[in-house]
mmCIF file of C-alpha atoms and ligand atoms in Angstrom:
data_model
loop_
_atom_site.group_PDB
_atom_site.id
_atom_site.type_symbol
_atom_site.label_atom_id
_atom_site.label_comp_id
_atom_site.label_asym_id
_atom_site.label_seq_id
_atom_site.Cartn_x
_atom_site.Cartn_y
_atom_site.Cartn_z
ATOM 1 C CA MET A 28 -10.130 -3.923 9.526
ATOM 2 C CA SER A 29 -8.599 -4.531 6.351
ATOM 3 C CA PHE A 30 -8.402 -8.182 6.597
ATOM 4 C CA LEU A 31 -12.351 -8.194 5.885
ATOM 5 C CA HIS A 32 -12.086 -6.494 2.161
ATOM 6 C CA GLY A 33 -9.709 -9.668 1.835
ATOM 7 C CA GLU A 34 -12.740 -11.695 3.241
ATOM 8 C CA LEU A 35 -14.845 -10.544 0.641
ATOM 9 C CA ASP A 36 -12.601 -10.535 -2.387
ATOM 10 C CA ALA A 37 -12.639 -13.929 -2.095
ATOM 11 C CA LEU A 38 -16.403 -14.455 -1.786
ATOM 12 C CA LYS A 39 -16.432 -11.973 -5.059
ATOM 13 C CA ARG A 40 -13.953 -14.220 -6.425
ATOM 14 C CA MET A 41 -16.051 -17.495 -5.980
ATOM 15 C CA GLY A 42 -19.262 -16.230 -7.288
ATOM 16 C CA ARG A 43 -20.411 -15.580 -3.603
ATOM 17 C CA LEU A 44 -20.835 -12.327 -2.454
ATOM 18 C CA ARG A 45 -24.285 -11.045 -1.605
ATOM 19 C CA SER A 46 -25.462 -7.349 -1.559
ATOM 20 C CA LEU A 47 -28.402 -6.119 -0.737
ATOM 21 C CA ARG A 48 -31.220 -4.753 -3.151
ATOM 22 C CA TRP A 49 -32.844 -2.128 -2.146
ATOM 23 C CA LEU A 50 -36.953 -1.733 -2.736
ATOM 24 C CA GLU A 51 -38.880 1.486 -3.899
ATOM 25 C CA SER A 52 -42.487 0.155 -2.927
ATOM 26 C CA PRO A 53 -43.834 -1.668 -0.035
ATOM 27 C CA VAL A 54 -43.831 -5.848 -0.779
ATOM 28 C CA GLY A 55 -46.656 -7.143 -3.439
ATOM 29 C CA GLY A 56 -47.199 -8.790 -6.248
ATOM 30 C CA ARG A 57 -45.355 -6.118 -8.313
ATOM 31 C CA VAL A 58 -42.279 -3.686 -6.654
ATOM 32 C CA LYS A 59 -40.715 -1.610 -7.936
ATOM 33 C CA ILE A 60 -36.914 -1.540 -8.161
ATOM 34 C CA GLY A 61 -34.225 1.082 -10.065
ATOM 35 C CA GLY A 62 -37.517 3.297 -10.926
ATOM 36 C CA ARG A 63 -39.236 0.315 -12.653
ATOM 37 C CA GLU A 64 -42.204 -1.707 -11.269
ATOM 38 C CA VAL A 65 -41.120 -5.488 -11.550
ATOM 39 C CA VAL A 66 -42.808 -8.886 -10.586
ATOM 40 C CA LEU A 67 -41.602 -10.062 -7.575
ATOM 41 C CA LEU A 68 -41.314 -13.980 -7.175
ATOM 42 C CA CYS A 69 -39.336 -14.000 -3.897
ATOM 43 C CA SER A 70 -41.409 -12.859 -1.057
ATOM 44 C CA ASN A 71 -42.648 -15.400 1.319
ATOM 45 C CA ASP A 72 -45.922 -13.742 1.949
ATOM 46 C CA TYR A 73 -47.903 -16.767 0.660
ATOM 47 C CA LEU A 74 -51.478 -14.839 1.105
ATOM 48 C CA GLY A 75 -50.882 -11.214 0.046
ATOM 49 C CA LEU A 76 -51.210 -10.169 3.349
ATOM 50 C CA ALA A 77 -48.580 -7.752 3.741
ATOM 51 C CA GLN A 78 -50.674 -4.774 2.678
ATOM 52 C CA ALA A 79 -53.793 -5.891 3.708
ATOM 53 C CA PRO A 80 -55.702 -2.457 4.540
ATOM 54 C CA SER A 81 -57.090 -3.800 7.860
ATOM 55 C CA LEU A 82 -53.596 -5.147 8.865
ATOM 56 C CA LYS A 83 -52.689 -0.972 9.529
ATOM 57 C CA GLU A 84 -55.897 -0.445 11.627
ATOM 58 C CA ALA A 85 -55.386 -3.290 13.697
ATOM 59 C CA ALA A 86 -51.647 -1.579 13.995
ATOM 60 C CA ILE A 87 -53.444 1.182 14.969
ATOM 61 C CA ARG A 88 -55.853 0.218 17.373
ATOM 62 C CA ALA A 89 -53.191 -1.724 19.495
ATOM 63 C CA LEU A 90 -51.185 0.852 19.665
ATOM 64 C CA GLU A 91 -53.997 3.102 21.065
ATOM 65 C CA ARG A 92 -55.088 0.534 23.488
ATOM 66 C CA TRP A 93 -51.086 -0.874 24.572
ATOM 67 C CA GLY A 94 -48.614 1.453 23.212
ATOM 68 C CA ALA A 95 -46.150 1.513 21.053
ATOM 69 C CA GLY A 96 -43.875 -1.502 22.882
ATOM 70 C CA ALA A 97 -43.453 -3.669 25.816
ATOM 71 C CA PRO A 98 -40.014 -2.650 26.827
ATOM 72 C CA ALA A 99 -39.065 -5.625 28.819
ATOM 73 C CA SER A 100 -39.110 -9.257 28.694
ATOM 74 C CA ARG A 101 -41.988 -11.514 28.503
ATOM 75 C CA SER A 102 -41.103 -12.778 31.889
ATOM 76 C CA ILE A 103 -40.390 -9.418 33.482
ATOM 77 C CA ALA A 104 -42.971 -7.069 33.068
ATOM 78 C CA GLY A 105 -43.770 -7.515 29.050
ATOM 79 C CA SER A 106 -46.663 -9.932 29.218
ATOM 80 C CA LEU A 107 -49.749 -8.090 27.813
ATOM 81 C CA LEU A 108 -52.786 -9.523 27.454
ATOM 82 C CA ILE A 109 -52.970 -9.276 23.803
ATOM 83 C CA HIS A 110 -49.808 -11.101 24.050
ATOM 84 C CA ARG A 111 -52.277 -13.899 25.931
ATOM 85 C CA GLU A 112 -55.225 -13.767 23.438
ATOM 86 C CA LEU A 113 -52.191 -14.101 20.433
ATOM 87 C CA GLU A 114 -51.546 -16.895 22.009
ATOM 88 C CA ALA A 115 -54.630 -18.776 22.166
ATOM 89 C CA GLU A 116 -55.676 -17.938 18.680
ATOM 90 C CA LEU A 117 -52.241 -19.451 17.721
ATOM 91 C CA ALA A 118 -52.775 -22.561 19.984
ATOM 92 C CA GLU A 119 -56.555 -23.348 18.537
ATOM 93 C CA LEU A 120 -54.806 -23.312 14.724
ATOM 94 C CA LYS A 121 -52.906 -25.405 15.589
ATOM 95 C CA ALA A 122 -55.295 -27.572 17.314
ATOM 96 C CA THR A 123 -52.709 -27.606 20.741
ATOM 97 C CA GLU A 124 -53.174 -27.086 24.061
ATOM 98 C CA ALA A 125 -51.564 -23.884 24.021
ATOM 99 C CA ALA A 126 -48.506 -21.514 22.537
ATOM 100 C CA LEU A 127 -45.834 -19.731 23.238
ATOM 101 C CA LEU A 128 -44.731 -16.429 21.040
ATOM 102 C CA PHE A 129 -41.243 -15.929 20.246
ATOM 103 C CA SER A 130 -39.623 -12.494 18.324
ATOM 104 C CA THR A 131 -38.654 -14.557 15.272
ATOM 105 C CA GLY A 132 -38.821 -18.368 13.849
ATOM 106 C CA TYR A 133 -34.793 -18.631 14.663
ATOM 107 C CA MET A 134 -35.309 -18.163 18.054
ATOM 108 C CA ALA A 135 -37.893 -20.301 18.573
ATOM 109 C CA ASN A 136 -35.472 -23.235 17.062
ATOM 110 C CA MET A 137 -32.787 -22.237 19.086
ATOM 111 C CA GLY A 138 -34.856 -21.911 22.149
ATOM 112 C CA LEU A 139 -36.663 -25.460 21.841
ATOM 113 C CA LEU A 140 -33.073 -27.384 20.666
ATOM 114 C CA THR A 141 -31.665 -25.715 23.204
ATOM 115 C CA THR A 142 -33.979 -27.245 25.903
ATOM 116 C CA LEU A 143 -35.642 -30.563 24.846
ATOM 117 C CA VAL A 144 -32.210 -31.788 24.153
ATOM 118 C CA GLY A 145 -28.442 -31.559 25.793
ATOM 119 C CA GLU A 146 -25.543 -33.411 26.465
ATOM 120 C CA GLY A 147 -26.198 -36.841 26.319
ATOM 121 C CA ASP A 148 -28.983 -36.756 23.626
ATOM 122 C CA LEU A 149 -29.613 -37.117 20.085
ATOM 123 C CA ILE A 150 -30.885 -35.037 17.384
ATOM 124 C CA LEU A 151 -31.931 -36.552 14.400
ATOM 125 C CA SER A 152 -32.195 -33.746 11.898
ATOM 126 C CA ASP A 153 -33.046 -33.737 8.019
ATOM 127 C CA GLN A 154 -30.488 -33.177 5.502
ATOM 128 C CA TYR A 155 -31.971 -29.773 4.062
ATOM 129 C CA ASN A 156 -33.269 -28.725 7.623
ATOM 130 C CA HIS A 157 -33.509 -24.472 8.081
ATOM 131 C CA ALA A 158 -30.305 -23.127 9.151
ATOM 132 C CA SER A 159 -31.589 -22.063 12.381
ATOM 133 C CA ILE A 160 -32.195 -25.754 12.793
ATOM 134 C CA VAL A 161 -28.957 -26.070 12.258
ATOM 135 C CA ASP A 162 -27.500 -23.515 14.234
ATOM 136 C CA GLY A 163 -29.924 -25.170 17.290
ATOM 137 C CA CYS A 164 -28.574 -28.907 16.373
ATOM 138 C CA ARG A 165 -24.968 -26.881 16.831
ATOM 139 C CA LEU A 166 -26.002 -25.372 20.075
ATOM 140 C CA SER A 167 -27.688 -27.633 21.753
ATOM 141 C CA ARG A 168 -24.156 -30.011 22.483
ATOM 142 C CA ALA A 169 -26.652 -33.019 21.533
ATOM 143 C CA GLU A 170 -25.371 -35.542 19.813
ATOM 144 C CA VAL A 171 -26.272 -34.987 15.641
ATOM 145 C CA TRP A 172 -26.899 -37.111 13.116
ATOM 146 C CA VAL A 173 -28.067 -35.945 9.489
ATOM 147 C CA TYR A 174 -30.393 -38.398 7.859
ATOM 148 C CA ARG A 175 -30.583 -37.886 3.930
ATOM 149 C CA HIS A 176 -33.630 -35.584 2.651
ATOM 150 C CA CYS A 177 -37.097 -37.093 3.854
ATOM 151 C CA ASP A 178 -35.975 -40.651 3.781
ATOM 152 C CA PRO A 179 -37.629 -42.765 6.542
ATOM 153 C CA ASN A 180 -35.477 -45.870 5.659
ATOM 154 C CA HIS A 181 -32.153 -43.632 6.938
ATOM 155 C CA LEU A 182 -33.994 -42.215 9.744
ATOM 156 C CA GLU A 183 -34.673 -45.803 10.847
ATOM 157 C CA ASP A 184 -31.262 -46.892 10.194
ATOM 158 C CA LEU A 185 -30.093 -44.070 12.539
ATOM 159 C CA LEU A 186 -32.988 -44.795 15.421
ATOM 160 C CA ARG A 187 -31.892 -48.407 15.793
ATOM 161 C CA ARG A 188 -28.575 -47.676 16.028
ATOM 162 C CA ALA A 189 -29.336 -44.636 18.952
ATOM 163 C CA ARG A 190 -28.636 -45.784 22.568
ATOM 164 C CA HIS A 191 -29.395 -42.388 23.564
ATOM 165 C CA ARG A 192 -31.060 -40.532 26.602
ATOM 166 C CA ARG A 193 -33.434 -38.614 24.670
ATOM 167 C CA ARG A 194 -34.219 -38.518 20.889
ATOM 168 C CA LEU A 195 -35.532 -35.770 19.060
ATOM 169 C CA VAL A 196 -36.740 -36.092 15.351
ATOM 170 C CA VAL A 197 -36.514 -32.340 13.835
ATOM 171 C CA THR A 198 -38.126 -31.594 10.124
ATOM 172 C CA ASP A 199 -38.842 -28.754 7.938
ATOM 173 C CA GLY A 200 -42.683 -29.030 6.721
ATOM 174 C CA VAL A 201 -42.058 -27.726 3.769
ATOM 175 C CA PHE A 202 -38.309 -27.620 3.037
ATOM 176 C CA SER A 203 -37.719 -23.766 2.337
ATOM 177 C CA MET A 204 -34.884 -24.159 -0.458
ATOM 178 C CA GLU A 205 -36.687 -27.455 -1.738
ATOM 179 C CA GLY A 206 -40.298 -27.072 -1.420
ATOM 180 C CA ASP A 207 -41.239 -30.360 -1.068
ATOM 181 C CA ILE A 208 -43.353 -31.778 1.724
ATOM 182 C CA ALA A 209 -41.598 -34.211 4.951
ATOM 183 C CA PRO A 210 -43.133 -37.547 4.925
ATOM 184 C CA LEU A 211 -44.909 -36.552 8.169
ATOM 185 C CA PRO A 212 -47.228 -39.849 9.121
ATOM 186 C CA HIS A 213 -43.818 -41.937 8.194
ATOM 187 C CA LEU A 214 -41.759 -39.585 11.098
ATOM 188 C CA ARG A 215 -44.693 -40.137 13.451
ATOM 189 C CA GLU A 216 -44.544 -43.645 13.077
ATOM 190 C CA LEU A 217 -40.593 -44.310 13.819
ATOM 191 C CA CYS A 218 -40.854 -41.857 16.181
ATOM 192 C CA ASP A 219 -43.778 -43.867 17.906
ATOM 193 C CA ARG A 220 -42.095 -47.065 17.811
ATOM 194 C CA TYR A 221 -38.511 -45.564 18.185
ATOM 195 C CA GLY A 222 -39.562 -43.704 21.611
ATOM 196 C CA ALA A 223 -38.298 -40.410 20.086
ATOM 197 C CA ILE A 224 -40.068 -36.782 20.329
ATOM 198 C CA LEU A 225 -40.914 -35.420 17.207
ATOM 199 C CA MET A 226 -40.742 -31.595 15.959
ATOM 200 C CA VAL A 227 -41.866 -30.143 13.180
ATOM 201 C CA ASP A 228 -41.060 -26.343 11.969
ATOM 202 C CA ASP A 229 -44.200 -25.381 9.609
ATOM 203 C CA ALA A 230 -42.695 -21.961 9.101
ATOM 204 C CA HIS A 231 -43.828 -22.015 5.232
ATOM 205 C CA ALA A 232 -46.528 -24.431 5.806
ATOM 206 C CA THR A 233 -48.595 -22.558 8.336
ATOM 207 C CA GLY A 234 -51.622 -20.850 6.530
ATOM 208 C CA VAL A 235 -50.373 -22.631 3.170
ATOM 209 C CA LEU A 236 -50.723 -25.995 3.136
ATOM 210 C CA GLY A 237 -54.213 -27.877 4.871
ATOM 211 C CA PRO A 238 -57.508 -27.174 3.611
ATOM 212 C CA GLN A 239 -57.691 -24.378 6.445
ATOM 213 C CA GLY A 240 -53.937 -23.065 6.178
ATOM 214 C CA ARG A 241 -53.477 -24.794 9.669
ATOM 215 C CA GLY A 242 -49.640 -26.592 8.109
ATOM 216 C CA THR A 243 -48.630 -29.867 7.908
ATOM 217 C CA ALA A 244 -50.167 -31.313 10.611
ATOM 218 C CA GLU A 245 -53.661 -30.329 8.729
ATOM 219 C CA HIS A 246 -51.981 -31.486 5.607
ATOM 220 C CA PHE A 247 -51.692 -34.937 6.800
ATOM 221 C CA GLY A 248 -54.898 -35.084 8.762
ATOM 222 C CA MET A 249 -52.823 -35.363 11.409
ATOM 223 C CA LEU A 250 -53.803 -32.751 13.441
ATOM 224 C CA GLY A 251 -53.071 -32.914 17.636
ATOM 225 C CA GLN A 252 -50.639 -35.761 16.480
ATOM 226 C CA VAL A 253 -47.194 -33.574 16.099
ATOM 227 C CA GLU A 254 -45.719 -32.941 20.249
ATOM 228 C CA VAL A 255 -43.572 -29.587 19.348
ATOM 229 C CA GLN A 256 -44.663 -27.581 16.598
ATOM 230 C CA MET A 257 -43.075 -24.440 15.564
ATOM 231 C CA GLY A 258 -44.599 -21.668 13.192
ATOM 232 C CA THR A 259 -43.860 -18.207 11.807
ATOM 233 C CA LEU A 260 -45.765 -14.751 11.346
ATOM 234 C CA GLY A 261 -43.242 -13.733 9.129
ATOM 235 C CA LYS A 262 -44.362 -15.723 5.762
ATOM 236 C CA ALA A 263 -47.867 -16.462 5.007
ATOM 237 C CA LEU A 264 -48.993 -14.245 8.090
ATOM 238 C CA GLY A 265 -46.966 -11.179 6.121
ATOM 239 C CA LEU A 266 -45.325 -9.939 9.422
ATOM 240 C CA VAL A 267 -42.603 -10.971 11.871
ATOM 241 C CA GLY A 268 -42.123 -13.203 14.638
ATOM 242 C CA ALA A 269 -42.999 -16.896 15.329
ATOM 243 C CA PHE A 270 -44.880 -19.349 18.226
ATOM 244 C CA VAL A 271 -44.261 -22.894 19.594
ATOM 245 C CA ALA A 272 -47.418 -25.241 19.705
ATOM 246 C CA GLY A 273 -47.856 -27.879 21.669
ATOM 247 C CA GLU A 274 -48.745 -28.706 25.474
ATOM 248 C CA GLN A 275 -48.848 -26.415 28.080
ATOM 249 C CA VAL A 276 -45.893 -28.490 30.323
ATOM 250 C CA LEU A 277 -43.774 -27.463 27.278
ATOM 251 C CA MET A 278 -45.256 -23.804 27.229
ATOM 252 C CA ASP A 279 -44.307 -23.945 30.581
ATOM 253 C CA PHE A 280 -41.049 -25.532 30.651
ATOM 254 C CA LEU A 281 -39.632 -22.548 27.846
ATOM 255 C CA ILE A 282 -40.944 -19.488 30.054
ATOM 256 C CA ASN A 283 -38.458 -21.382 32.202
ATOM 257 C CA ARG A 284 -35.292 -22.298 30.397
ATOM 258 C CA ALA A 285 -35.423 -21.144 26.805
ATOM 259 C CA ARG A 286 -33.126 -18.119 26.769
ATOM 260 C CA THR A 287 -34.469 -16.832 23.370
ATOM 261 C CA PHE A 288 -37.585 -16.363 25.205
ATOM 262 C CA MET A 289 -36.099 -15.208 28.980
ATOM 263 C CA TYR A 290 -33.822 -12.696 27.667
ATOM 264 C CA THR A 291 -35.607 -10.527 24.699
ATOM 265 C CA THR A 292 -37.953 -8.013 24.711
ATOM 266 C CA ALA A 293 -41.741 -8.701 24.259
ATOM 267 C CA PRO A 294 -42.861 -8.455 20.609
ATOM 268 C CA PRO A 295 -44.287 -4.751 20.488
ATOM 269 C CA PRO A 296 -48.518 -4.416 20.732
ATOM 270 C CA PRO A 297 -48.830 -2.922 17.118
ATOM 271 C CA LEU A 298 -47.434 -6.388 15.924
ATOM 272 C CA VAL A 299 -49.222 -9.071 17.812
ATOM 273 C CA GLY A 300 -52.286 -6.656 16.388
ATOM 274 C CA MET A 301 -51.607 -7.339 13.272
ATOM 275 C CA ALA A 302 -50.899 -10.836 13.486
ATOM 276 C CA LEU A 303 -54.415 -11.200 15.254
ATOM 277 C CA GLU A 304 -55.743 -9.553 12.047
ATOM 278 C CA ALA A 305 -54.307 -11.467 9.852
ATOM 279 C CA LEU A 306 -55.240 -14.825 11.432
ATOM 280 C CA ARG A 307 -59.041 -13.551 10.838
ATOM 281 C CA LEU A 308 -58.426 -12.748 7.490
ATOM 282 C CA MET A 309 -56.527 -16.276 6.646
ATOM 283 C CA LYS A 310 -59.379 -17.828 8.074
ATOM 284 C CA ALA A 311 -62.423 -15.326 6.614
ATOM 285 C CA GLU A 312 -60.665 -15.054 3.328
ATOM 286 C CA ALA A 313 -60.357 -18.471 1.989
ATOM 287 C CA TRP A 314 -59.738 -16.891 -1.669
ATOM 288 C CA ARG A 315 -56.303 -15.882 -0.724
ATOM 289 C CA ARG A 316 -55.133 -19.699 -0.028
ATOM 290 C CA GLU A 317 -56.922 -20.598 -3.679
ATOM 291 C CA ARG A 318 -55.517 -18.313 -5.780
ATOM 292 C CA LEU A 319 -52.203 -18.862 -4.328
ATOM 293 C CA TRP A 320 -52.510 -22.437 -5.021
ATOM 294 C CA GLU A 321 -53.849 -21.676 -8.490
ATOM 295 C CA ASN A 322 -50.724 -19.816 -9.344
ATOM 296 C CA THR A 323 -48.374 -22.054 -7.637
ATOM 297 C CA ARG A 324 -49.951 -24.206 -10.407
ATOM 298 C CA ARG A 325 -49.872 -22.187 -13.409
ATOM 299 C CA LEU A 326 -46.380 -21.295 -12.877
ATOM 300 C CA ARG A 327 -44.858 -25.180 -11.987
ATOM 301 C CA LYS A 328 -46.934 -26.542 -14.774
ATOM 302 C CA GLY A 329 -45.162 -24.112 -17.312
ATOM 303 C CA LEU A 330 -42.040 -24.809 -16.304
ATOM 304 C CA GLN A 331 -41.900 -28.318 -16.457
ATOM 305 C CA GLU A 332 -43.568 -28.017 -19.989
ATOM 306 C CA MET A 333 -40.314 -25.616 -20.622
ATOM 307 C CA GLY A 334 -38.310 -28.460 -19.215
ATOM 308 C CA PHE A 335 -36.908 -26.577 -16.251
ATOM 309 C CA ASP A 336 -35.985 -29.282 -13.594
ATOM 310 C CA THR A 337 -38.129 -27.793 -10.087
ATOM 311 C CA SER A 338 -36.905 -30.737 -8.094
ATOM 312 C CA ASN A 339 -39.824 -32.005 -5.875
ATOM 313 C CA SER A 340 -41.573 -29.181 -5.391
ATOM 314 C CA SER A 341 -44.716 -29.704 -4.150
ATOM 315 C CA THR A 342 -45.826 -26.185 -2.705
ATOM 316 C CA PRO A 343 -45.389 -22.338 -3.476
ATOM 317 C CA ILE A 344 -41.854 -22.788 -3.451
ATOM 318 C CA ILE A 345 -40.397 -23.695 -6.954
ATOM 319 C CA PRO A 346 -36.733 -24.037 -7.377
ATOM 320 C CA VAL A 347 -35.115 -23.678 -10.732
ATOM 321 C CA LEU A 348 -32.308 -26.024 -10.679
ATOM 322 C CA VAL A 349 -29.424 -24.354 -12.505
ATOM 323 C CA GLY A 350 -25.597 -25.910 -10.539
ATOM 324 C CA ASP A 351 -23.463 -23.192 -10.991
ATOM 325 C CA ASP A 352 -23.064 -20.245 -8.892
ATOM 326 C CA ARG A 353 -22.072 -17.041 -11.689
ATOM 327 C CA LEU A 354 -24.992 -19.005 -13.786
ATOM 328 C CA VAL A 355 -27.646 -19.052 -11.337
ATOM 329 C CA MET A 356 -26.793 -15.140 -10.579
ATOM 330 C CA GLU A 357 -26.332 -14.165 -14.094
ATOM 331 C CA PHE A 358 -29.812 -16.072 -14.581
ATOM 332 C CA SER A 359 -31.538 -13.604 -11.851
ATOM 333 C CA ARG A 360 -29.911 -10.583 -13.253
ATOM 334 C CA ARG A 361 -31.449 -11.205 -17.108
ATOM 335 C CA LEU A 362 -34.609 -12.075 -15.302
ATOM 336 C CA LEU A 363 -34.525 -8.480 -13.757
ATOM 337 C CA GLU A 364 -33.987 -6.463 -16.721
ATOM 338 C CA ARG A 365 -36.872 -7.709 -17.859
ATOM 339 C CA GLY A 366 -38.844 -7.551 -15.115
ATOM 340 C CA ILE A 367 -38.890 -10.159 -13.662
ATOM 341 C CA TYR A 368 -37.450 -10.374 -9.963
ATOM 342 C CA VAL A 369 -35.982 -13.778 -8.260
ATOM 343 C CA GLN A 370 -33.320 -14.299 -6.092
ATOM 344 C CA GLY A 371 -30.682 -16.817 -6.782
ATOM 345 C CA ILE A 372 -29.525 -18.815 -4.197
ATOM 346 C CA ARG A 373 -26.411 -20.186 -3.496
ATOM 347 C CA PRO A 374 -23.903 -21.858 -1.072
ATOM 348 C CA PRO A 375 -23.827 -22.176 2.046
ATOM 349 C CA THR A 376 -27.573 -21.832 2.227
ATOM 350 C CA VAL A 377 -27.704 -24.940 -0.447
ATOM 351 C CA PRO A 378 -25.191 -27.369 -0.817
ATOM 352 C CA GLU A 379 -22.151 -27.087 -3.363
ATOM 353 C CA GLY A 380 -23.124 -27.257 -7.091
ATOM 354 C CA SER A 381 -26.914 -27.195 -6.800
ATOM 355 C CA ALA A 382 -27.679 -23.283 -7.461
ATOM 356 C CA ARG A 383 -30.875 -22.741 -8.110
ATOM 357 C CA LEU A 384 -33.316 -19.895 -8.603
ATOM 358 C CA ARG A 385 -35.997 -19.768 -6.161
ATOM 359 C CA LEU A 386 -39.441 -18.564 -7.081
ATOM 360 C CA SER A 387 -42.178 -18.057 -4.554
ATOM 361 C CA VAL A 388 -45.645 -17.791 -5.787
ATOM 362 C CA SER A 389 -47.906 -16.021 -3.602
ATOM 363 C CA ALA A 390 -51.835 -14.368 -4.025
ATOM 364 C CA ALA A 391 -51.269 -11.103 -4.706
ATOM 365 C CA HIS A 392 -49.653 -12.337 -8.244
ATOM 366 C CA THR A 393 -52.020 -12.411 -11.400
ATOM 367 C CA PRO A 394 -52.357 -14.705 -13.695
ATOM 368 C CA GLU A 395 -50.871 -12.107 -16.107
ATOM 369 C CA ASP A 396 -47.664 -11.652 -13.534
ATOM 370 C CA ILE A 397 -46.978 -15.542 -13.452
ATOM 371 C CA ASP A 398 -47.328 -15.426 -17.527
ATOM 372 C CA LEU A 399 -45.080 -12.222 -17.166
ATOM 373 C CA ALA A 400 -42.578 -14.758 -15.286
ATOM 374 C CA LEU A 401 -42.833 -17.231 -17.613
ATOM 375 C CA GLU A 402 -42.288 -15.794 -20.598
ATOM 376 C CA ALA A 403 -39.127 -14.341 -19.513
ATOM 377 C CA MET A 404 -38.109 -17.549 -17.321
ATOM 378 C CA GLY A 405 -37.945 -18.917 -21.029
ATOM 379 C CA GLU A 406 -36.584 -16.146 -22.813
ATOM 380 C CA VAL A 407 -33.499 -16.213 -20.542
ATOM 381 C CA GLY A 408 -33.344 -20.124 -19.807
ATOM 382 C CA ARG A 409 -33.303 -20.567 -23.652
ATOM 383 C CA ASP A 410 -30.261 -17.562 -24.022
ATOM 384 C CA LEU A 411 -28.137 -19.052 -21.098
ATOM 385 C CA GLY A 412 -28.957 -22.822 -22.634
ATOM 386 C CA LEU A 413 -30.098 -24.081 -19.847
ATOM 387 C CA ILE A 414 -33.784 -25.604 -21.909
HETATM 388 C C1 LIG B 21 -37.949 -22.996 7.801
HETATM 389 C C2 LIG B 21 -37.584 -22.046 8.645
HETATM 390 N N1 LIG B 21 -37.810 -22.125 9.288
HETATM 391 C C3 LIG B 21 -36.832 -21.051 10.615
HETATM 392 C C4 LIG B 21 -36.998 -19.888 9.286
HETATM 393 C C5 LIG B 21 -36.685 -18.201 10.209
HETATM 394 O O1 LIG B 21 -37.824 -17.846 10.916
HETATM 395 P P1 LIG B 21 -37.444 -16.237 10.627
HETATM 396 O O2 LIG B 21 -37.158 -15.169 9.656
HETATM 397 O O3 LIG B 21 -39.033 -15.959 11.233
HETATM 398 O O4 LIG B 21 -36.210 -16.104 12.237
HETATM 399 C C6 LIG B 21 -37.465 -19.701 8.169
HETATM 400 C C7 LIG B 21 -36.637 -18.642 7.925
HETATM 401 O O5 LIG B 21 -36.800 -17.215 7.450
HETATM 402 C C8 LIG B 21 -37.423 -21.067 7.942
HETATM 403 O O6 LIG B 21 -37.517 -20.836 6.526
#
């Protein structure tokens, strides 16, 4: 396997080598790294639910009632009533007829894109869609036309030229590395006008956007108007897993066709029990979303006042554009020395020349955490000549 050393050396020379950082405490507003407590500004636990005590109790209850696992695929012997209960709750959250669980968002996107379209069809995909959408597009065998980020005019140009059997427009609801929101009303209008299916990946919008955290559709007052929605349990709900929400016929189709649903083991009951509880907390504890947005406003305002480029972010995902790969990693390293953990994001996750810090805010942060982060960002940003 000596060729692997060569491959890794090449990444290192480019300033693109990744390695894992070990946390010595559970994920929260702060974590322990290298024996020190630091502010964690790069987790997707937007509502601070990952450590909610009642989730642990829910896991134990589900474990006692249903056991540790459902060790078969859902279509064989892995469909438990607790799965049905969660799917009904998720459908209600998204105001759809039905929902279907998947093990991860990656698998849900793969399952959707490889079944809804195929050879002879067309996918129109936003330039900055998540990697799981990009990979789903590749596997689908459909033709893929990429439209400029959040640009309905470009999308319309492409739709006008499309002569394919079936057309599918796919977009992140909240873009994972930009923190901006897809122009859903425009996309809906274009899909209606040109007879295309609309698919929205609400991984970062579920629990975050809309007065009740129901996602991008709720944010735009468009509940019930998106035919294919994907959401995850792994971000604002603090767990892992995902779901598709839409009409019952879509779920029946996925149960029959989506290989990432058919050929994988069912989600374990303790996880499903925790997801039910996380949904309950999300609805009952509105203060979590309020605090999330207060923290978000405080951080973004502070960064912008110091002169950082936060792109078009309008959500708890706040990119700070740096450009150079090595510089962004140096920025991240120096922040950690000052007690702030923020990850540097480099290509291929973002386009060449657009390396950035990706800050993500949580309801688990206190205003003091945010102020500490701002102070450190200012000091290091000035040292590195970025502001
Ligand atoms: C926009 C988006 N879609 C899908 C996924 C994949 O979800 P999961 O982590 O559940 O596989 C992610 C992140 O992980 C994401 O950011």
